[in-house]
Short mmCIF file of C-alpha atoms and ligand atoms in Angstrom, two decimals:
data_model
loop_
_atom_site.label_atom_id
_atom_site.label_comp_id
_atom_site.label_asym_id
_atom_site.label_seq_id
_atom_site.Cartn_x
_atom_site.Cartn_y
_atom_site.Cartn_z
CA UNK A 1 75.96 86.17 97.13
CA UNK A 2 75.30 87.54 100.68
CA UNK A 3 77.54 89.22 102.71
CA UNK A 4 77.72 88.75 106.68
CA UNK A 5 78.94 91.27 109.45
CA UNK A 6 82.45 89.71 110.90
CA UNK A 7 80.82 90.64 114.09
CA UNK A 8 77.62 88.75 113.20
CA UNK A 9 77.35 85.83 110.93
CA UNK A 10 73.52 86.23 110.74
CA UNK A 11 73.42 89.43 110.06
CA UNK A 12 73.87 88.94 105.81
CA UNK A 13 73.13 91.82 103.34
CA UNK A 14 72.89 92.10 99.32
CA UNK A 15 76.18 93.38 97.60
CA UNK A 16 74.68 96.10 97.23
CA UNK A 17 74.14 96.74 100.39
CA UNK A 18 77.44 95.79 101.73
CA UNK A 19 78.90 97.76 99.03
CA UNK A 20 77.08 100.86 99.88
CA UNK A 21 77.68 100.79 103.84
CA UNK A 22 80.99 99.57 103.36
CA UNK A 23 80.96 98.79 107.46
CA UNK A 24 78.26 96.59 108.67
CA UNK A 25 75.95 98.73 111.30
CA UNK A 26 77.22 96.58 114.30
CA UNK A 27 80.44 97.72 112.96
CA UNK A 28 81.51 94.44 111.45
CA UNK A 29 83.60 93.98 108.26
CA UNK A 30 81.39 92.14 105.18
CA UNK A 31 82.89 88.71 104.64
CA UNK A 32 81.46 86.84 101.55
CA UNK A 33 78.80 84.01 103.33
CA UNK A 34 80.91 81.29 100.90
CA UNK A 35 84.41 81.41 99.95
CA UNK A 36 84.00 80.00 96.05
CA UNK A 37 86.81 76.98 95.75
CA UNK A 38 87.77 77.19 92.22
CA UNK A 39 88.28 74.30 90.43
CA UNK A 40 92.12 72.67 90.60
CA UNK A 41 92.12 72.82 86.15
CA UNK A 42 91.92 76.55 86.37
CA UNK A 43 94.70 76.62 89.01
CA UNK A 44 96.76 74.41 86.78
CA UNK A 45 95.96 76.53 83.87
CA UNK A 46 96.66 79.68 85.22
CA UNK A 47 100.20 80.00 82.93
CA UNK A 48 97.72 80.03 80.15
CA UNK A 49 95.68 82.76 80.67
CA UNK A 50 96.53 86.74 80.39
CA UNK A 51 95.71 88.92 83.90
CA UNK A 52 92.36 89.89 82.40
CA UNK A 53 91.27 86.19 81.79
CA UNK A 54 92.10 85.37 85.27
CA UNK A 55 90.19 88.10 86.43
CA UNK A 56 86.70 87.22 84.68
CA UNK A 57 86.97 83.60 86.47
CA UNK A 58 88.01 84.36 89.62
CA UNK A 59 85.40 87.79 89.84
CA UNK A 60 82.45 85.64 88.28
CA UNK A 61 83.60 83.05 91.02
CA UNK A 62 82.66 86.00 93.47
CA UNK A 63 80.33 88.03 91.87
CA UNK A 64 78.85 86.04 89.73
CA UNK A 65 75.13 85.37 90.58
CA UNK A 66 75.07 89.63 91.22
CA UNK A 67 76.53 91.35 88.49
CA UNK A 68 75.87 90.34 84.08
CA UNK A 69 78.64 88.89 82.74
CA UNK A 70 78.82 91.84 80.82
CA UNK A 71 79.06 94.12 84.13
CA UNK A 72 81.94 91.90 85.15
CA UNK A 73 83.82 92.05 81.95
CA UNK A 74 83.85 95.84 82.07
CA UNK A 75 84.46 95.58 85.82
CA UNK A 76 88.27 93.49 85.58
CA UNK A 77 88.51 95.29 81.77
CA UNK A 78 88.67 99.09 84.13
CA UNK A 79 90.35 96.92 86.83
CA UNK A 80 93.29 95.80 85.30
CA UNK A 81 94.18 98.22 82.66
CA UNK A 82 97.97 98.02 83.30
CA UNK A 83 100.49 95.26 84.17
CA UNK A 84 101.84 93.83 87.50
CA UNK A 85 105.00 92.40 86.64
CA UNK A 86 106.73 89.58 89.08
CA UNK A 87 110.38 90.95 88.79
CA UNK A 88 112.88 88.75 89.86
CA UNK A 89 115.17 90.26 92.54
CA UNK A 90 117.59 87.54 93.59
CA UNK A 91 117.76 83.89 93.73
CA UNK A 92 114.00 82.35 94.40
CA UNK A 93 112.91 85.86 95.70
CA UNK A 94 110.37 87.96 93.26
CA UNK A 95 109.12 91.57 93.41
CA UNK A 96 106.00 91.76 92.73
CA UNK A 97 105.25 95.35 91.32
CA UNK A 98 101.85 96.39 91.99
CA UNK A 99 102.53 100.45 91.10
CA UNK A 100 101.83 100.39 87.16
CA UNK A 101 98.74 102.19 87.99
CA UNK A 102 97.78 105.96 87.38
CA UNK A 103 99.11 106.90 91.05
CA UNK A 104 101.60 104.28 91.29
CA UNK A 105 100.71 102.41 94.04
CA UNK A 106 98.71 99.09 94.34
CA UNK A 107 95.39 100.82 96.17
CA UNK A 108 94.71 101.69 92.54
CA UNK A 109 93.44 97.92 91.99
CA UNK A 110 91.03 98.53 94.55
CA UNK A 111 89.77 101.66 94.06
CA UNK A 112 88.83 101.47 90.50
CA UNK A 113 87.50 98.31 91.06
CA UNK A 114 85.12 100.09 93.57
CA UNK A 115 84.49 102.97 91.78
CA UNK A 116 83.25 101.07 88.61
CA UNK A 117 80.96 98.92 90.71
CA UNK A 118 79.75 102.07 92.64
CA UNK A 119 78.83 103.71 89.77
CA UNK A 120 77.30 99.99 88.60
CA UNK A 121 75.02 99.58 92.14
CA UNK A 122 74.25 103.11 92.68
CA UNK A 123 72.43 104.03 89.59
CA UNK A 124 70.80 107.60 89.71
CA UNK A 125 71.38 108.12 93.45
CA UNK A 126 74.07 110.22 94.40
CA UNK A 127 76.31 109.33 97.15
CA UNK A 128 79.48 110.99 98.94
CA UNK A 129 82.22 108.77 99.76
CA UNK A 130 84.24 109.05 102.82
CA UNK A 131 87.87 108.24 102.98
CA UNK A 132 90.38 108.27 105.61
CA UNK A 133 94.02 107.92 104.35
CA UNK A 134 97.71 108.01 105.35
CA UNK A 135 98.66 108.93 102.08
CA UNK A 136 98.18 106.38 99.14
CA UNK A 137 94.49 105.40 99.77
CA UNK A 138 93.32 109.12 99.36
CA UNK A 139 95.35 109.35 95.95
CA UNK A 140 94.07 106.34 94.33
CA UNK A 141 90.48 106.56 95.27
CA UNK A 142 90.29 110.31 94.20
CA UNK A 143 92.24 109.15 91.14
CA UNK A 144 89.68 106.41 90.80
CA UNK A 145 86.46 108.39 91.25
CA UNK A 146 87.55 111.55 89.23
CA UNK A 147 84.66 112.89 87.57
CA UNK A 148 82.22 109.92 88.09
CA UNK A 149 78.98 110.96 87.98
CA UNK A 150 76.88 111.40 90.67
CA UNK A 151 79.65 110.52 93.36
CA UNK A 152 81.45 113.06 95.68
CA UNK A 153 84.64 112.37 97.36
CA UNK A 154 85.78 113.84 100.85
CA UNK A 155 89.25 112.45 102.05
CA UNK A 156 90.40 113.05 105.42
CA UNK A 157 94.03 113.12 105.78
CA UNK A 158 96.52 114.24 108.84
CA UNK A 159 98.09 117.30 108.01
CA UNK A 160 101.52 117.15 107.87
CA UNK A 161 102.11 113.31 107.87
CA UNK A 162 101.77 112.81 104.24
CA UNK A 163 104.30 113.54 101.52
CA UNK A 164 104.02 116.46 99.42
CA UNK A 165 103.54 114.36 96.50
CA UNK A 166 101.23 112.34 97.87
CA UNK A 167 99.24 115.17 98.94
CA UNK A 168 99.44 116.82 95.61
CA UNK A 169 97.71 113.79 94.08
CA UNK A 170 94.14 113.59 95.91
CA UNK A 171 94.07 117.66 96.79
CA UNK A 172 94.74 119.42 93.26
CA UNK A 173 92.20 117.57 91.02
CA UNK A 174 89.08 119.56 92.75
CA UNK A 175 85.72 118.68 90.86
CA UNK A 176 83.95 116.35 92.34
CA UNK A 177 87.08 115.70 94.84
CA UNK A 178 87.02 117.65 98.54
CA UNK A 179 89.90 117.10 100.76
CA UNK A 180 90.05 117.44 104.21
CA UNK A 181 93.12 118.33 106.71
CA UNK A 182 92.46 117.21 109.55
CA UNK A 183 94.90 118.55 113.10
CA UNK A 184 95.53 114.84 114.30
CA UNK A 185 96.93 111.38 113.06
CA UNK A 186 95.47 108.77 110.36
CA UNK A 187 93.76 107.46 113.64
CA UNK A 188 91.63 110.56 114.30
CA UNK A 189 90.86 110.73 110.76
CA UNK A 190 89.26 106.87 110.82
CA UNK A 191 87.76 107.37 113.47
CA UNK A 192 86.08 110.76 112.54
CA UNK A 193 84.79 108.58 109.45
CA UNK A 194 83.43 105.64 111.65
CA UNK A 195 81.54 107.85 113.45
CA UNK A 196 79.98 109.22 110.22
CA UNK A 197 78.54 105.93 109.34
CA UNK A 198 77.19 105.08 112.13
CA UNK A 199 75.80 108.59 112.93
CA UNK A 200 71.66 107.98 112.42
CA UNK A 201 70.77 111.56 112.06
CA UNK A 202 73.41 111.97 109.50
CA UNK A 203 72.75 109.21 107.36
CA UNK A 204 68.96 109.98 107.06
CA UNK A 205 69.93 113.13 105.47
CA UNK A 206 72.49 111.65 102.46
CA UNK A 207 73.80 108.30 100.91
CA UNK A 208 77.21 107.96 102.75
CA UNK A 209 79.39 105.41 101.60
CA UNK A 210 83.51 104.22 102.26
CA UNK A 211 86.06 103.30 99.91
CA UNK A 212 88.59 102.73 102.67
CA UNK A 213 90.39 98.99 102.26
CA UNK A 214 87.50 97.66 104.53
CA UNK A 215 85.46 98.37 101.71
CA UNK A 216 84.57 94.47 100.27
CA UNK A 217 84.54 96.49 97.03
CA UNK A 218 87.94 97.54 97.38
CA UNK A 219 89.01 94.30 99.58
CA UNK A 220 88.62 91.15 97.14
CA UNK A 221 89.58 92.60 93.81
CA UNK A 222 93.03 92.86 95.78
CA UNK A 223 92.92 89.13 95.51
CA UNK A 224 93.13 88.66 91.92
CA UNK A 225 97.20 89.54 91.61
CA UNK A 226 98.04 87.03 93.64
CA UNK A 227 96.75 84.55 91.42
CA UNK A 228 98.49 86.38 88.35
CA UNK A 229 101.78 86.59 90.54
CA UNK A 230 101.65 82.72 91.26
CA UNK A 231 100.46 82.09 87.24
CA UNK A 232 104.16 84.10 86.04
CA UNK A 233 106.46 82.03 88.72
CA UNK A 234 109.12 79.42 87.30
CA UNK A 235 108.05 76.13 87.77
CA UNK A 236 109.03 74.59 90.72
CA UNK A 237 107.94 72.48 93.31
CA UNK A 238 109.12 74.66 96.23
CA UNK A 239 106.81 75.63 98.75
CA UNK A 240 105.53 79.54 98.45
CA UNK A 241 105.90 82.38 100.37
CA UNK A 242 104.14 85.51 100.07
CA UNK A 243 105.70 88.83 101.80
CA UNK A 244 103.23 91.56 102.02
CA UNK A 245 103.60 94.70 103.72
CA UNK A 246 101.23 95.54 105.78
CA UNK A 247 99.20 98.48 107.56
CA UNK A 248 95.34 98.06 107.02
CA UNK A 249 95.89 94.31 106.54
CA UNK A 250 93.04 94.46 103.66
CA UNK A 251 95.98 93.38 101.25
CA UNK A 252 97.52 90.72 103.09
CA UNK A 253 93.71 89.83 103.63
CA UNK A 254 92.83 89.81 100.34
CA UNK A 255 95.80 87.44 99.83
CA UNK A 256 94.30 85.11 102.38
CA UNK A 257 91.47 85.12 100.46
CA UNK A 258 92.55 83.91 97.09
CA UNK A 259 94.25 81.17 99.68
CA UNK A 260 91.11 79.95 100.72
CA UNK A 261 89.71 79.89 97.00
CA UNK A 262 92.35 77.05 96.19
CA UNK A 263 95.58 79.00 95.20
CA UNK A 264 98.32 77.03 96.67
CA UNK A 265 100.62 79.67 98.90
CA UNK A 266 102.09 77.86 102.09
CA UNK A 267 102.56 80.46 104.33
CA UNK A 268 102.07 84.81 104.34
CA UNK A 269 104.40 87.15 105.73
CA UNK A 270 102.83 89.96 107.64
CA UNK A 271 105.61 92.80 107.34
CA UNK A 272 105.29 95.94 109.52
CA UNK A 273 107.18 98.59 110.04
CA UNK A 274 107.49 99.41 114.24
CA UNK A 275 103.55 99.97 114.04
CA UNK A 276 103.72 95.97 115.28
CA UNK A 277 100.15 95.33 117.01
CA UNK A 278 100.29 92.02 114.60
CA UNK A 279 103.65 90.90 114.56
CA UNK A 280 102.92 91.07 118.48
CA UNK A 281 99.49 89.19 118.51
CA UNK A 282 101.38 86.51 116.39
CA UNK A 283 103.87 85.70 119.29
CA UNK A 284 101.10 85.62 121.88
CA UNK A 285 100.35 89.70 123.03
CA UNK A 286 96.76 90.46 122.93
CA UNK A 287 95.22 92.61 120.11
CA UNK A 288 94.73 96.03 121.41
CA UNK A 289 95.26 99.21 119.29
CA UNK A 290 97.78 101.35 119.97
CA UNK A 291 98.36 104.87 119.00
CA UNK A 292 100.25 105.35 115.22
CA UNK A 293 103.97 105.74 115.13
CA UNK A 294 105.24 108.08 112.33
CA UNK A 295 107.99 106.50 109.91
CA UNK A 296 109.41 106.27 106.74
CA UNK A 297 106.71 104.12 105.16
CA UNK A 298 103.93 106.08 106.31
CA UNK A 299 101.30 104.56 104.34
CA UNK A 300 101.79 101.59 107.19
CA UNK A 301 101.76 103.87 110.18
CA UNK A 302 98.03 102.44 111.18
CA UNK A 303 97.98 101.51 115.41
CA UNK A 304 94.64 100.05 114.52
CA UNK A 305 94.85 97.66 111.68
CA UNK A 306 90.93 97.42 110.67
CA UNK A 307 91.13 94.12 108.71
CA UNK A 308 92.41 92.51 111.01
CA UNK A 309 89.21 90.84 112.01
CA UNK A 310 89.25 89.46 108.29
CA UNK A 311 92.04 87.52 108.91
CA UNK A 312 90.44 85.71 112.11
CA UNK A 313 87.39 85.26 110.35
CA UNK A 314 89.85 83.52 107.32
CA UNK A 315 90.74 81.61 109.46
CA UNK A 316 89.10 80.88 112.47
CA UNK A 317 91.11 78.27 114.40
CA UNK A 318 94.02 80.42 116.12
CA UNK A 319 96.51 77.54 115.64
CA UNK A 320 95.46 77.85 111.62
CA UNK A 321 96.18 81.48 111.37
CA UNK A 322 99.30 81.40 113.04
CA UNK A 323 100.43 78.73 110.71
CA UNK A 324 99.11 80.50 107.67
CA UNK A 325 101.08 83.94 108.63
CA UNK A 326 104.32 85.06 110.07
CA UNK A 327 105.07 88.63 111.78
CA UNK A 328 107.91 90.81 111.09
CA UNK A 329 108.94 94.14 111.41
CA UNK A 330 111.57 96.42 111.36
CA UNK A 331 112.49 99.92 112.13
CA UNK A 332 113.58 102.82 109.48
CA UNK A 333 117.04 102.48 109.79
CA UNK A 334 117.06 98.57 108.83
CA UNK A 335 114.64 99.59 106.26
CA UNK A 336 117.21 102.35 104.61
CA UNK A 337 119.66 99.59 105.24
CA UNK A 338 118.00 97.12 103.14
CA UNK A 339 117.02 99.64 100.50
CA UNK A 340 120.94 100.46 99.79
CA UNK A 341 122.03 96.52 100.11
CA UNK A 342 119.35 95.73 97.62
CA UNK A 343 120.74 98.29 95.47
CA UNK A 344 124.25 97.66 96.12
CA UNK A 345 124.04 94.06 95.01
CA UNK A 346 121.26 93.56 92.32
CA UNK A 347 120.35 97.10 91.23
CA UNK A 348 116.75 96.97 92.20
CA UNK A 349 115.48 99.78 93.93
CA UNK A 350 113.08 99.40 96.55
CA UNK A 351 110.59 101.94 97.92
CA UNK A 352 110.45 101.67 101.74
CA UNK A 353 107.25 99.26 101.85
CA UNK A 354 108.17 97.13 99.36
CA UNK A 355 111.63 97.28 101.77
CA UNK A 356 109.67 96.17 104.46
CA UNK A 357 108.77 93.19 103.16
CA UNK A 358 111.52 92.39 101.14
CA UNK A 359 113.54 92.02 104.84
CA UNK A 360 109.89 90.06 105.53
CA UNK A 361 110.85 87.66 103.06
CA UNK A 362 114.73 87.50 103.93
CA UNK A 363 114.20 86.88 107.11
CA UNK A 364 111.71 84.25 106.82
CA UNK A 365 113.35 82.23 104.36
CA UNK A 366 116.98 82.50 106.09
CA UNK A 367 114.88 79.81 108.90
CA UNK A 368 112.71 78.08 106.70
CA UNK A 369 114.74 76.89 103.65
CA UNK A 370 113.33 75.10 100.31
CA UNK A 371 110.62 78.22 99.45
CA UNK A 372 110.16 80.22 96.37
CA UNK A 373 109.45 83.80 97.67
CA UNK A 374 107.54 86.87 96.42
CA UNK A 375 107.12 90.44 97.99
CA UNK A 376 104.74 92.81 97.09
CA UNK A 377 106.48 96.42 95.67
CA UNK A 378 103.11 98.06 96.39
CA UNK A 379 104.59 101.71 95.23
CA UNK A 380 106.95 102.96 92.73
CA UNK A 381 109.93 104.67 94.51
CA UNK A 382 109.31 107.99 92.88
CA UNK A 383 106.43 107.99 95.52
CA UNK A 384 108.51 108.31 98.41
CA UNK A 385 111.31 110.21 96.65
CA UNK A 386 112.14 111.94 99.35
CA UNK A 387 113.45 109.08 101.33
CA UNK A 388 114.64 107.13 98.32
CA UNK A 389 117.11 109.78 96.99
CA UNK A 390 118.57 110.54 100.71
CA UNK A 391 119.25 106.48 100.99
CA UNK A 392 120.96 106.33 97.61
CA UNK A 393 122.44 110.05 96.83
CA UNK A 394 121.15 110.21 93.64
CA UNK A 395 117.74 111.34 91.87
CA UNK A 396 114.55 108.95 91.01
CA UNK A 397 113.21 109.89 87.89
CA UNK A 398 109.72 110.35 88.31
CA UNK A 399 107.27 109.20 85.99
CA UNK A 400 105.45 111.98 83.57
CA UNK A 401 102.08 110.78 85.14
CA UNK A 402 103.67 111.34 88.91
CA UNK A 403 105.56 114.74 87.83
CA UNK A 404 102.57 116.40 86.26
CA UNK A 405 101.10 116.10 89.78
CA UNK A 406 103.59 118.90 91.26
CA UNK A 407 102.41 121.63 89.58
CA UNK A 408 98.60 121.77 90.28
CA UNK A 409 97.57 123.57 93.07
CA UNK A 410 96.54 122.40 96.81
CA UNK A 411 93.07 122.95 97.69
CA UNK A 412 92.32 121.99 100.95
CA UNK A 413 90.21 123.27 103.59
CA UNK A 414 91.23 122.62 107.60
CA UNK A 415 89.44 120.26 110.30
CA UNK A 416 89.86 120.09 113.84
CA UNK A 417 90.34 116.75 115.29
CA UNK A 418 86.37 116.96 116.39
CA UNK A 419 83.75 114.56 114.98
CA UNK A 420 81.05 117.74 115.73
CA UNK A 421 82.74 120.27 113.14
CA UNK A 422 83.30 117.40 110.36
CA UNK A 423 79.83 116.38 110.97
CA UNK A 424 78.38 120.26 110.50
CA UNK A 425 80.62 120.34 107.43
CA UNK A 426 79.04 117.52 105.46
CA UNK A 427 75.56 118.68 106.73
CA UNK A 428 76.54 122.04 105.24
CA UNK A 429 77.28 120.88 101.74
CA UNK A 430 74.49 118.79 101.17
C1 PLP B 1 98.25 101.16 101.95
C2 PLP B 1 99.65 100.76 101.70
C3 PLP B 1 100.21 99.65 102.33
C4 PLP B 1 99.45 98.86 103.38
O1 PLP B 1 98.40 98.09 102.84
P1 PLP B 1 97.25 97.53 103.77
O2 PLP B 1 96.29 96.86 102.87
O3 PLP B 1 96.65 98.71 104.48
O4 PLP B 1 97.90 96.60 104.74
C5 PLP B 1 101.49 99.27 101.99
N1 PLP B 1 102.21 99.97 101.08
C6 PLP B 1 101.71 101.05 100.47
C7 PLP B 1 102.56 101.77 99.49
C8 PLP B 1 100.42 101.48 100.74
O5 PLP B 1 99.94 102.54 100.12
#
């Protein structure tokens, strides 16, 4: 399979090569060249088959004609090594909890899915990945790529604007894990990382690769829970909805994806919180970045949502796309509100994404009756604790994995918001 630049459709490289640059040079996003359509018996099937059995079909439907079937085994065998349960919530509306993973949030899918097919491509080369995160991206790719061989890690992160525990996940492990603090926004840090990649001099000198959500490698394995999500719903010939809260877009993307591969989901919900550049393209404003506003679900504070030019390429007929997806968002004090009613009447407790597009969901299915809906619970509460406990007065239990985090020690070292002094810094360590 070939990969093509969303910015040029001739312009098609190996997976390895898309893997490996993670942004195409004209600073594209890889798109595979042919979305596989699987056949309709697997779709009807999909009850029958465990999480791991769906993943060897739908990753050999991808990767196939690129990878042994050995490789790919060992690839969705790493992948999906814990459970994403569909919980259901309230009448016809599902959680679907994507933070069973070793940092508790769903980026884990992706990022071990990358890592293993890294360390697959790469071979005896050593590379340094770049990552820019707002909090969860950094912890599950330095969770992902701790202590694989031959790969270096340096996350950029905005100091201050992540929480503590967060933090504590991607800058205590040390190893082969460096993490940057950068004086600016998640913004600043991107962009300091874009730069890297398509900096000539730079890249003659070492193998730089991303593992940011543009990342194909981190992108489509994303897709494969929506087909497990859709194999554990009731029966029922109700049209489905899929709430997914969004920042980077790469999972809401990825959702698209397994759309256009022949799983049957009506319509998407793109939930933001007030960082709303695609709620607002939805109703008709023009795409244009805007600078990140802080909130309570500050993985989602992005002003710059870089898949976005996945989703047109998905679907390239504007009328399709806003068909196919619906805008929401809300601000923090709906969110906390929705957290506690959530609570209040079914017990479930939400953490302020999977809030997000829970009131997604609501909101969407309050006008457009006769769907079954899901929304994505893409981290455990315990994650944002902070926010969690003040909404309900009373303690989240953290899970051993999470705890043991809090008592390593931070090792950082500080970055000004300058593209010169980053760039001097990796020339340094090479
Ligand atoms: C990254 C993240 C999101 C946003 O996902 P995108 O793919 O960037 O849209 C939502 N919730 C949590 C908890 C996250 O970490």
């Amino acid at each position: 399979m070939k990969f093509y630049s969303t910015n040029n459709k001739d312009q098609k490289v190996s997976l390895k090569e898309a893997v490996i640059k993670g942004l195409a040079p004209d600073q594209g996003l890889y798109m595979p060249e042919e979305i596989p359509i699987l056949h309709p018996s697997f779709i009807e099937n999909l009850p029958a088959l465990s999480f791991q059995e769906i993943g060897y079909e739908v990753i050999n439907a991808v990767f196939g004609k690129d990878l042994t079937e050995e490789q790919i085994i060992d690839l969705v065998d790493h992948t999906l090594s814990f459970d994403a349960p569909l919980v259901k919530v309230e009448e016809d509306v599902y959680s679907l909890e994507l933070f069973h993973g070793p940092t508790l949030a769903f980026k884990d899918f992706g990022a071990r899915f990358c890592s293993k097919l890294m360390s697959l491509l790469v071979e005896n080369q050593k590379v340094r990945v770049l990552v820019a995160t707002s909090g969860d991206t950094g912890s599950a790719v330095a969770n992902g790529f701790y202590k694989v061989p031959g790969v270096e890690v340096i996350i950029l992160y905005p100091t201050g604007k992540v929480s503590e525990l967060q933090e504590k996940q991607f800058t205590t492990l040390g190893e082969n894990i460096t993490a940057l603090e950068v004086d600016g926004v998640f913004d600043d840090c991107q962009s300091m990382v874009k730069e890297a990649f398509l900096d000539q001099e730079l890249n003659k000198e070492m193998l730089l690769t991303s593992a940011n959500s543009i990342n194909i490698a981190r992108w489509i394995p994303q897709c494969l829970y929506y087909f497990y999500a859709y194999s554990r719903l009731p029966a029922s010939d109700k049209k489905l909805v899929f709430s997914v809260p969004s920042g980077n877009f790469g999972n809401i993307a990825a959702g698209m994806l397994a759309e256009r591969m022949g799983l049957p989901i009506h319509t998407f919900v793109a939930a933001t919180n007030v960082n709303k550049v695609v709620p607002d393209f939805l109703k008709g404003v023009p795409f244009r970045a805007r600078p990140s506003l802080q909130t309570i679900s500050n993985s989602m504070d992005v002003g710059n949502p870089s898949n976005f030019y996945r989703l047109l390429d998905l679907y390239p007929e504007p009328n399709t796309l806003k068909e196919m997806i619906r805008g929401y968002f809300y601000d923090d004090a709906t969110t906390r509100e929705a957290m506690q009613e959530v609570k209040a009447k079914t017990g479930y407790t939400m953490d302020p994404h999977g809030a997000v597009a829970y009131l997604g969901l609501k909101d969407f299915m309050a006008t457009n009756p006769g769907y079954l809906g899901v929304f994505l619970e893409t981290a455990h509460p315990g994650k944002f604790r902070d926010v969690v406990e003040a909404v309900h007065q009373e303690e989240v239990v953290l899970p051993e994995r999470l705890a043991a985090f809090l008592d390593g020690e931070k090792k950082t070292e500080r970055m000004a918001n300058d593209y010169q002094e980053f760039k001097a810094y990796l020339l340094s360590k090479k």
